[in-house]
Short mmCIF file of C-alpha atoms in Angstrom, two decimals:
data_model
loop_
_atom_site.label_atom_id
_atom_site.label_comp_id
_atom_site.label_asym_id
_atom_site.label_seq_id
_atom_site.Cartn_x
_atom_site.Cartn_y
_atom_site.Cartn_z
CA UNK N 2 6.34 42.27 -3.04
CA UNK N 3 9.11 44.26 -2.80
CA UNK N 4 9.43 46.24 -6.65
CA UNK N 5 11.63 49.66 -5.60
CA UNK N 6 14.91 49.18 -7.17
CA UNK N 7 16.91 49.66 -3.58
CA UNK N 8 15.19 46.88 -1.60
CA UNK N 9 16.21 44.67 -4.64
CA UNK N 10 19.64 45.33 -4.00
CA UNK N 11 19.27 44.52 -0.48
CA UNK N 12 17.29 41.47 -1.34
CA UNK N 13 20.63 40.64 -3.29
CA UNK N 14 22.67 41.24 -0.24
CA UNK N 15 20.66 39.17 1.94
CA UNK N 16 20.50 36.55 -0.60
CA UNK N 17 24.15 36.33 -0.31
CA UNK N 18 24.46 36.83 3.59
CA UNK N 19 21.92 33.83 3.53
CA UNK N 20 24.19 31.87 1.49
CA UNK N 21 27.27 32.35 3.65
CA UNK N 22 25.06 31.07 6.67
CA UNK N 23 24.71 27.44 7.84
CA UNK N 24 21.09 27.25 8.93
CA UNK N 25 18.28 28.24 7.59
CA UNK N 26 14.85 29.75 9.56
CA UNK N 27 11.88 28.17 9.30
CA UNK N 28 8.92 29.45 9.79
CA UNK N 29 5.60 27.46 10.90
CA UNK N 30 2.07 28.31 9.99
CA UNK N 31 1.25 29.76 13.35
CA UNK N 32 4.30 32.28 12.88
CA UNK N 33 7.18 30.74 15.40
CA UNK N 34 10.36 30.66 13.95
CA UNK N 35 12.67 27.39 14.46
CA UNK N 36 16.58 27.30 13.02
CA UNK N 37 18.13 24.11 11.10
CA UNK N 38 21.59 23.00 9.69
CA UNK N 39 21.38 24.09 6.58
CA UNK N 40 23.31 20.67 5.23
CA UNK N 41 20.74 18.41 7.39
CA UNK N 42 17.92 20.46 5.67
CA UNK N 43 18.99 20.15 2.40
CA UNK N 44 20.45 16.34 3.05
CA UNK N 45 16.83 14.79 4.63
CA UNK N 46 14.32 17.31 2.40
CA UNK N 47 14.28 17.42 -0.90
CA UNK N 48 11.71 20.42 -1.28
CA UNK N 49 14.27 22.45 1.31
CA UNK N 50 16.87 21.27 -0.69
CA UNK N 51 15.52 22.71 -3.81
CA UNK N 52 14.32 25.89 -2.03
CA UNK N 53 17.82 26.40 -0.80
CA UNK N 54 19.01 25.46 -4.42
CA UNK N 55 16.64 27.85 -6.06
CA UNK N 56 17.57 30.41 -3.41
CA UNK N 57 14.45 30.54 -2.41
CA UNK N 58 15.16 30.49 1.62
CA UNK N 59 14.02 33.59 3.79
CA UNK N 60 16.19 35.28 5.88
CA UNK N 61 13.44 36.01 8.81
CA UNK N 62 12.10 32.47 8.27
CA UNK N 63 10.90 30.70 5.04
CA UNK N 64 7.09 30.55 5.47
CA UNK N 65 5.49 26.83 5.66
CA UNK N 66 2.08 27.52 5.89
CA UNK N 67 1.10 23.83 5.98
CA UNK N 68 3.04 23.47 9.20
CA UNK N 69 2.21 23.62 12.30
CA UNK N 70 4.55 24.94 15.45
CA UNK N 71 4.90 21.24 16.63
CA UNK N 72 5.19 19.83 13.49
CA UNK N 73 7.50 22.10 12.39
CA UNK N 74 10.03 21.25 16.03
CA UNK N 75 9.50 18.06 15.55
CA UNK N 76 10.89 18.10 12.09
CA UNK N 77 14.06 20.16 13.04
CA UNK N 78 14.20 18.43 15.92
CA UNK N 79 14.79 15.09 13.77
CA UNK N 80 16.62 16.65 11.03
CA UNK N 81 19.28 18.27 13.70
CA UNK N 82 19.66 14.85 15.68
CA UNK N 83 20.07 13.24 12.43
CA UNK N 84 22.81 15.43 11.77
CA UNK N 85 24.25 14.40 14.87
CA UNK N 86 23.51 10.27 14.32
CA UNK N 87 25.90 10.40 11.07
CA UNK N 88 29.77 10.69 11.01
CA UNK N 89 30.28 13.49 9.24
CA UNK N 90 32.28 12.14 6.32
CA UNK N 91 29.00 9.87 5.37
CA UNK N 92 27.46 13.44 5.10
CA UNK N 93 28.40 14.74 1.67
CA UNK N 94 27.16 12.14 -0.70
CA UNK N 95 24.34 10.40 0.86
CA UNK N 96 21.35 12.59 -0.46
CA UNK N 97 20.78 10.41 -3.78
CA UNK N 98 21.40 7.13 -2.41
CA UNK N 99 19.26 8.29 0.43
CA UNK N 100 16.07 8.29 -1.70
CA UNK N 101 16.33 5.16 -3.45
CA UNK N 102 17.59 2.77 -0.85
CA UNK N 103 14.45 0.35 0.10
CA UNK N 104 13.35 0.68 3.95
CA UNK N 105 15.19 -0.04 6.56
CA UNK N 106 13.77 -0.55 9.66
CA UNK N 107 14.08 2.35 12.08
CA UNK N 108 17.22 3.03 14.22
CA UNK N 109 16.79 2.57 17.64
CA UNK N 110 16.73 6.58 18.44
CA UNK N 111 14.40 7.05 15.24
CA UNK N 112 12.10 5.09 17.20
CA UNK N 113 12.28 7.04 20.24
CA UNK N 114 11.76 9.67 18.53
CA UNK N 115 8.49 8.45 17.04
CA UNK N 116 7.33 6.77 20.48
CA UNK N 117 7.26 9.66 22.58
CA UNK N 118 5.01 11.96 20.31
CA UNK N 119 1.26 11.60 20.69
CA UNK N 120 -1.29 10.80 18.24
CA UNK N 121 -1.91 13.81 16.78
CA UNK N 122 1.60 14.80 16.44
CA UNK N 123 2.62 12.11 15.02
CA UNK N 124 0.03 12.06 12.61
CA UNK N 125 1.03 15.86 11.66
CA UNK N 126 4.94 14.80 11.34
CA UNK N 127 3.70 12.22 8.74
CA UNK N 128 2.03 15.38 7.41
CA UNK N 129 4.57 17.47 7.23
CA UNK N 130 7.19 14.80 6.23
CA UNK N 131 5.41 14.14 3.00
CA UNK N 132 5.32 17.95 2.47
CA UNK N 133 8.94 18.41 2.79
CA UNK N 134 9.77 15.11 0.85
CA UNK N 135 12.07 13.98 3.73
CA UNK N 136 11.90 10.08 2.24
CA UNK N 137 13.30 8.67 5.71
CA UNK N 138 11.28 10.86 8.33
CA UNK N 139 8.13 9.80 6.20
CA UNK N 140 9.35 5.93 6.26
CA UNK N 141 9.50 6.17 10.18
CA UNK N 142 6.64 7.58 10.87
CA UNK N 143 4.29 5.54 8.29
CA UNK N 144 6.31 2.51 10.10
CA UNK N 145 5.27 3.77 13.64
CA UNK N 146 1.58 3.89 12.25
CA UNK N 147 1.70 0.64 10.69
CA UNK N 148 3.12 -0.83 13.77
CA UNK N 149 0.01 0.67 15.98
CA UNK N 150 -2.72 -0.73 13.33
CA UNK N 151 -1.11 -4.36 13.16
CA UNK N 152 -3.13 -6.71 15.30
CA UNK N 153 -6.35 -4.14 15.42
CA UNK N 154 -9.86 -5.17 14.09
CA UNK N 155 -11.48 -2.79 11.31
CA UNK N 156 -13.35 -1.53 14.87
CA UNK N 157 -10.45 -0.84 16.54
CA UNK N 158 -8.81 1.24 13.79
CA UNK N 159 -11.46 3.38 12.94
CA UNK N 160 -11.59 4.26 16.84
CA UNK N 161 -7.93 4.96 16.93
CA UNK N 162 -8.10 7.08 13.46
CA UNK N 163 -11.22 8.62 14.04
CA UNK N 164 -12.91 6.94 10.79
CA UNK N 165 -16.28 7.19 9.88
CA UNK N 166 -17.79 3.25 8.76
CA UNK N 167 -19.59 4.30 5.94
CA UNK N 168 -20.54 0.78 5.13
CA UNK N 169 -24.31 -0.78 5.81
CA UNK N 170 -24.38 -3.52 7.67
CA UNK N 171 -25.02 -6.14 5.06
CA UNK N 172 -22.23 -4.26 2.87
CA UNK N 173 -19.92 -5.24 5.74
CA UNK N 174 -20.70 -8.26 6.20
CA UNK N 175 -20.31 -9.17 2.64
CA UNK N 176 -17.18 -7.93 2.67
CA UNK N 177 -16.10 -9.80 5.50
CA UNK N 178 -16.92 -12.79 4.26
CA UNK N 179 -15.20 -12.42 1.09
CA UNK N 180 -12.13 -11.86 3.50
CA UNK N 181 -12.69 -14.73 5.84
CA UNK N 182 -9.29 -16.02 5.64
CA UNK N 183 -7.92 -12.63 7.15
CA UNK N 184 -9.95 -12.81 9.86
CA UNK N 185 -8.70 -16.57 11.12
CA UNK N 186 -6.64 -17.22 14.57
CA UNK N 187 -5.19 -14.10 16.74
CA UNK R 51 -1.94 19.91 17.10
CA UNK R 52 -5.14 21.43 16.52
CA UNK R 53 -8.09 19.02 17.30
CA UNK R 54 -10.23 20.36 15.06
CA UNK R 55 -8.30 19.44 12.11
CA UNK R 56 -7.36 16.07 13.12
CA UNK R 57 -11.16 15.12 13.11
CA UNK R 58 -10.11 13.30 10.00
CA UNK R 59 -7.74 11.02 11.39
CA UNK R 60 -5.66 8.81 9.27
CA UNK R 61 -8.83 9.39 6.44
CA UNK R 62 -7.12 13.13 5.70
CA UNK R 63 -3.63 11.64 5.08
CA UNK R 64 -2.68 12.11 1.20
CA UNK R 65 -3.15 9.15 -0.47
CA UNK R 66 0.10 8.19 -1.17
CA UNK R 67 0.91 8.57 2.75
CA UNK R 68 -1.88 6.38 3.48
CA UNK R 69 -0.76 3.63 1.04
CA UNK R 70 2.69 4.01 2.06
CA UNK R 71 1.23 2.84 5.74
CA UNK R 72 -0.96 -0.21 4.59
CA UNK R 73 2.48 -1.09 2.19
CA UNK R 74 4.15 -2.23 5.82
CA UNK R 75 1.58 -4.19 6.93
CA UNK R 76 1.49 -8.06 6.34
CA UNK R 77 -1.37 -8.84 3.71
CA UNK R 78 -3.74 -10.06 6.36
CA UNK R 79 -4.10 -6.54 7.85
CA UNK R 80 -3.87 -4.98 4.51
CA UNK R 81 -6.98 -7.00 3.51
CA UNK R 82 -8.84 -7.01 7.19
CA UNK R 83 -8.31 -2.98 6.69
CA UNK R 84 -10.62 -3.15 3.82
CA UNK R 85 -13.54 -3.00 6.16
CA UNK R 86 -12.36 0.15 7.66
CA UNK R 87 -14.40 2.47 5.07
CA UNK R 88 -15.68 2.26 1.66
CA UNK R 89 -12.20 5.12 0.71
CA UNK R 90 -9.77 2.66 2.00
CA UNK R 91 -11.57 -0.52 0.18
CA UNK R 92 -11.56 1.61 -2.98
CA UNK R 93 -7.63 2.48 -2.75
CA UNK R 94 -6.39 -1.14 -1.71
CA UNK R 95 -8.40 -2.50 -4.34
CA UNK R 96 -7.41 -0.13 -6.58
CA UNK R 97 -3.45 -0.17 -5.71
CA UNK R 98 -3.32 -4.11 -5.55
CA UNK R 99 -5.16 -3.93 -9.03
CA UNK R 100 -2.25 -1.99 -10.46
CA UNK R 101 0.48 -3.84 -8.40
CA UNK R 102 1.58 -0.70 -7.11
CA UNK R 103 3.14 -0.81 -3.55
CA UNK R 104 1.15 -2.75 -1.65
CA UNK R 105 2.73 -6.41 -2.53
CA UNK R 106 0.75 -9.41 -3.28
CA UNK R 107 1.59 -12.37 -1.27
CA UNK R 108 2.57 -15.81 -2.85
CA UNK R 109 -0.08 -18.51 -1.34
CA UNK R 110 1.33 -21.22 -3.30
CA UNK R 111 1.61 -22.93 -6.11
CA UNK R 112 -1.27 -24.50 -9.38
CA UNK R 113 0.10 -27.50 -10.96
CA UNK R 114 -1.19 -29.37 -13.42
CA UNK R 115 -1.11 -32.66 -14.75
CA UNK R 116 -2.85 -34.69 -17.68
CA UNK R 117 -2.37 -37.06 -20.66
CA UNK R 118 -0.71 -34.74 -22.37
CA UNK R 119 3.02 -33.35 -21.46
CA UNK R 120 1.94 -29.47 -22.25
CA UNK R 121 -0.06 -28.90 -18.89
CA UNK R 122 -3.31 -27.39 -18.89
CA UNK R 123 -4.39 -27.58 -22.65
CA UNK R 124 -1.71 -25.12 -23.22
CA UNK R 125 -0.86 -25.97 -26.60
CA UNK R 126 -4.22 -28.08 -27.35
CA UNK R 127 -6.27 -28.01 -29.35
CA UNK R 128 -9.65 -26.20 -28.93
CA UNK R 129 -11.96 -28.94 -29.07
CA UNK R 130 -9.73 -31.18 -27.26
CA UNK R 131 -10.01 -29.51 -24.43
CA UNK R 132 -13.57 -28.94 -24.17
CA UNK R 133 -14.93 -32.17 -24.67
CA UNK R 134 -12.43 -33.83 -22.25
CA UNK R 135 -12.09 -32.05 -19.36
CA UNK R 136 -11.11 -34.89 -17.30
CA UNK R 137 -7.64 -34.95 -19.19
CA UNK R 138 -6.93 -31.71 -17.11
CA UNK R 139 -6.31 -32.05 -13.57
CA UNK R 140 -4.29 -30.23 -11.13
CA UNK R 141 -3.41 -29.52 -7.30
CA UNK R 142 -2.62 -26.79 -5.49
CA UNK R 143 0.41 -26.30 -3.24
CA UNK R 144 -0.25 -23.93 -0.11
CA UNK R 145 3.67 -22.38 0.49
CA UNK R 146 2.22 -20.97 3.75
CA UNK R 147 2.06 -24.33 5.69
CA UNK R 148 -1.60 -23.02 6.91
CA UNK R 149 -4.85 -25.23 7.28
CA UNK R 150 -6.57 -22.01 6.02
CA UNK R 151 -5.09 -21.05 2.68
CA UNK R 152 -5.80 -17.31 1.71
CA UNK R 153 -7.84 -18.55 -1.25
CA UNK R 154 -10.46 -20.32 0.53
CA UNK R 155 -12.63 -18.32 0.94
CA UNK R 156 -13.81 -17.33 -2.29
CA UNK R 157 -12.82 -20.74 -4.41
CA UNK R 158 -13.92 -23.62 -1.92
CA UNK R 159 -12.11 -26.42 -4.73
CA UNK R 160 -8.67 -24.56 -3.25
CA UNK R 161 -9.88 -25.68 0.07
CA UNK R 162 -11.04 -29.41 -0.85
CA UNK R 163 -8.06 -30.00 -3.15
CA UNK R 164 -10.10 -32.05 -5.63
CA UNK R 165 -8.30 -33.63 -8.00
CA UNK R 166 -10.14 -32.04 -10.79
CA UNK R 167 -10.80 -28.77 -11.22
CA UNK R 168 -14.64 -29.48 -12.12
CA UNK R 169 -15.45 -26.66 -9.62
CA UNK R 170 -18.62 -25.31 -8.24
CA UNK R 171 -18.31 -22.41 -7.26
CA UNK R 172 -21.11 -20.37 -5.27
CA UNK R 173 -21.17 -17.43 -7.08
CA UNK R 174 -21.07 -19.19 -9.98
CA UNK R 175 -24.19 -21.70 -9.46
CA UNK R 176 -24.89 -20.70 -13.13
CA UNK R 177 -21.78 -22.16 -14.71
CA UNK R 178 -21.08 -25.20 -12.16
CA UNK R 179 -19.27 -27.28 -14.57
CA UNK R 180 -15.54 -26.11 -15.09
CA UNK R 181 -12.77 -26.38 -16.22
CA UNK R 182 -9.45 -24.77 -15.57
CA UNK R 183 -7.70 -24.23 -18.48
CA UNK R 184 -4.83 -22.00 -17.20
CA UNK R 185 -3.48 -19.72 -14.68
CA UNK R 186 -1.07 -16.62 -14.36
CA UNK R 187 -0.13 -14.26 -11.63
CA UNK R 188 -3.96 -14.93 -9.67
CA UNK R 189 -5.84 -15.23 -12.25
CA UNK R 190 -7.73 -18.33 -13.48
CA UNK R 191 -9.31 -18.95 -16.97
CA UNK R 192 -12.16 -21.71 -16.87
CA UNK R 193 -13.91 -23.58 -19.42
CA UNK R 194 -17.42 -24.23 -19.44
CA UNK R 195 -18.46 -26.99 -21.66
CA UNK R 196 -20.07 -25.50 -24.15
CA UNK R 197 -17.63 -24.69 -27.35
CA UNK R 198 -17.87 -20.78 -26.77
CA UNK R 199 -17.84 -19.69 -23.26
CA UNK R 200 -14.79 -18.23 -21.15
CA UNK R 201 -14.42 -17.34 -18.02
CA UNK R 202 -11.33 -15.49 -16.08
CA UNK R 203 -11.39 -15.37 -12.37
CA UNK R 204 -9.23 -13.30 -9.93
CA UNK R 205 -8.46 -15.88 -7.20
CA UNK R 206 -8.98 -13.34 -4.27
CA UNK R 207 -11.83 -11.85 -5.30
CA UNK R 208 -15.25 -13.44 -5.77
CA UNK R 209 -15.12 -12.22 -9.61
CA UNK R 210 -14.98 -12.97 -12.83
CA UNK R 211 -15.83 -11.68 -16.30
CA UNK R 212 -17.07 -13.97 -19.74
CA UNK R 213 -14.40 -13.29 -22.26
CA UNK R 214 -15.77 -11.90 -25.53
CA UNK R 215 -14.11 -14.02 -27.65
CA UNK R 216 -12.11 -17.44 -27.25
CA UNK R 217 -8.91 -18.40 -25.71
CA UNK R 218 -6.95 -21.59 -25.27
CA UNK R 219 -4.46 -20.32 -22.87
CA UNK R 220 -1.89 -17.85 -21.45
CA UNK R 221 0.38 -17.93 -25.02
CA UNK R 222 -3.23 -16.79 -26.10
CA UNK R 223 -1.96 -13.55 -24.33
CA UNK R 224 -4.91 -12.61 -22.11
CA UNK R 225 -3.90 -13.96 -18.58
CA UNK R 226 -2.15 -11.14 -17.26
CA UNK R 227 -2.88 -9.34 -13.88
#
C-alpha cells in the first residue's frame, strides 16, 4: 500500500513501537476496534500468535474481516479473562502443551461464559474460534453445542439450527429404521 | 449477529467445526443426527468410515467356538469350512448390559443369539444360508455354501459387498475397517 520510501521508515518505527507494546488492536469486520494482552493473544490463538510472530499486527487495529463486532468482544473478552483465570507463572510455557492436551471439560467460568451468549453468538464465537485457531475457546463452545443437541430428535435439531430436511419421506424413514436402536427409551 | 447470515445455522459451520460437535456426543445422538440432512449423513458416514474423530463404540464381543481349537476356520482349510458349517458356531457378548444391542437392527441373528451363525438376513433373502467365517473391528466375512462366494458385512450398516476373489480369514488380510 504504502511504496514511498519515508512511510517505510515509519512503518519500521511503528513496527517497533508495536513490539514494545503489550496488547494488540483488533479490528472486527464492521470496523470497531477492541484491545487484547498481547501474551493472552498469542498464548490462546495460534493464527494471532503467528501474526504477532510474523509482525504482521496493525497498529490502528489488525483487520479480521471474518469477524464480527460481537464475535470479535466475545473473543477478547475470553482471551483477557483467561489471562486472568491462570497464575501467571503457568503463563510462559503452556502454548504447546495447550494444543495437544485431549479435552477437558469446561471450567466452571468457561461455562458461564458460554451460557450467557445467545444462539447466534455463540454460533459466531465457534466461528471465529476456528478462525483464530484458539484450540480451547473452540473446545468450549463445540461442547456448549453438543450439550444443547444431546437429548433432541433429528426434528428438534433442525428447528434449533435452522436445517433444511432435504430427505423424502421414504428416504427418512429408511434411514430410521436402519438406526432403530438409536431411537430406543428416552 | 447478523440474521441474515445465520440462516444457515449449524449447516454453515466448517466441516471440521461441525464434526468436532457430533465428536462429543454419545454414539446414539451421533447416529440419531444422521437424519438431520442428507450433508450431515454424508460426513458421519464418511468420518466414521475413516475412523477419524468421531469414535466407534464397543457393543461387545464375537466369540467363537467349534471342533477345532483355531476359532472360526481361521487356519482351515478351504473346503473344510464350506461343507461344514455347523463346525463354526459362535455367540455374541453385549458389553452394554442393554436388551437392545446397537447391532440389532440391521443383523436380527445378534438379536436372537442363535447358536449358529446360519443367518438370514433381510437384505440378504438372496444368500440366506451363512456362514460366519471371521470378524475384525465391525466387520463380518460370511460364507455362502457354494465353493466361491464371499461376503463382508459392516455390522452397523445394512451392507455388504461379494469379494472378488476368495478368503479364508482375517490372516487372509482383507478384514480391516
Amino acid at each position: 500500500m504504502e511504496v514511498d520510501k519515508g512511510k517505510g521508515e515509519a512503518e519500521e518505527t511503528r513496527k517497533v513501537a508495536e513490539a514494545d507494546r503489550d496488547t494488540v488492536t483488533l479490528k472486527s469486520s464492521d470496523g470497531k476496534l477492541f484491545e487484547v494482552s498481547k501474551e493472552a493473544a498469542a498464548r490462546l490463538s495460534t493464527v494471532l500468535a503467528g501474526m504477532i510472530a510474523g509482525g504482521s499486527i496493525d497498529d490502528n487495529g489488525t483487520d479480521l474481516k471474518q469477524i464480527g463486532s460481537e464475535a470479535l468482544e466475545n473473543v477478547v473478552d475470553y482471551c483477557n479473562k483467561h489471562a486472568n483465570s491462570i497464575p501467571s507463572a503457568a503463563l510462559i510455557s503452556s502454548s504447546i502443551s495447550f494444543n495437544t492436551a485431549p479435552f477437558k471439560e469446561p471450567e466452571e467460568w468457561e461455562r458461564k461464559f458460554v451460557d450467557r451468549l445467545s444462539h447466534d453468538a455463540l454460533f459466531d464465537l465457534v466461528e471465529a474460534a476456528n478462525f483464530l485457531g484458539m484450540e480451547r475457546l473452540l473446545d468450549v463452545t463445540c461442547h456448549k453445542i453438543s450439550e444443547m443437541m444431546k437429548g433432541k430428535s433429528p426434528d428438534q435439531i433442525r428447528e434449533v439450527f435452522n436445517i433444511k430436511n432435504d430427505y423424502t419421506k421414504e428416504e427418512l424413514e429408511e434411514i430410521r429404521q436402519e438406526l432403530a436402536w438409536a431411537f430406543y427409551d428416552d | 449477529m447478523d440474521s441474515a447470515k445465520r440462516s444457515t445455522g449449524v449447516a454453515g459451520l466448517p466441516n471440521d467445526v461441525l464434526v468436532e460437535i457430533l465428536s462429543l456426543l454419545p454414539a446414539k445422538f451421533l447416529y440419531r443426527s444422521k437424519c438431520v440432512s442428507k450433508a450431515w449423513l454424508d460426513l458421519i458416514t464418511d468420518r466414521l468410515r475413516c475412523g477419524k474423530k468421531l469414535p466407534l463404540t464397543l457393543e461387545g464381543f464375537f466369540y467363537g467356538y467349534g471342533s477345532n481349537d483355531d476359532g472360526w476356520g481361521s487356519n482351515k482349510d478351504d473346503e473344510d469350512c464350506l461343507n461344514s458349517p455347523d463346525e463354526v458356531d459362535g455367540c455374541f457378548i453385549n458389553l452394554l448390559g442393554k436388551p437392545s444391542p446397537l447391532l440389532d437392527a440391521s443383523l436380527s441373528f445378534l438379536r436372537n443369539q442363535q447358536p449358529s451363525f446360519e443367518v438370514d438376513f433381510e437384505y440378504l433373502a438372496n444368500y440366506n444360508c451363512l456362514t460366519l467365517l471371521d470378524s475384525c473391528n465391525g466387520l463380518l466375512l460370511f460364507a455362502k455354501n457354494t465353493r466361491d462366494t464371499r461376503l463382508l458385512a459392516a455390522l452397523s450398516k445394512k451392507n455388504f459387498e461379494l469379494l472378488p476373489f476368495k478368503v479364508r480369514s482375517s490372516n487372509d488380510g482383507v478384514l480391516y475397517y
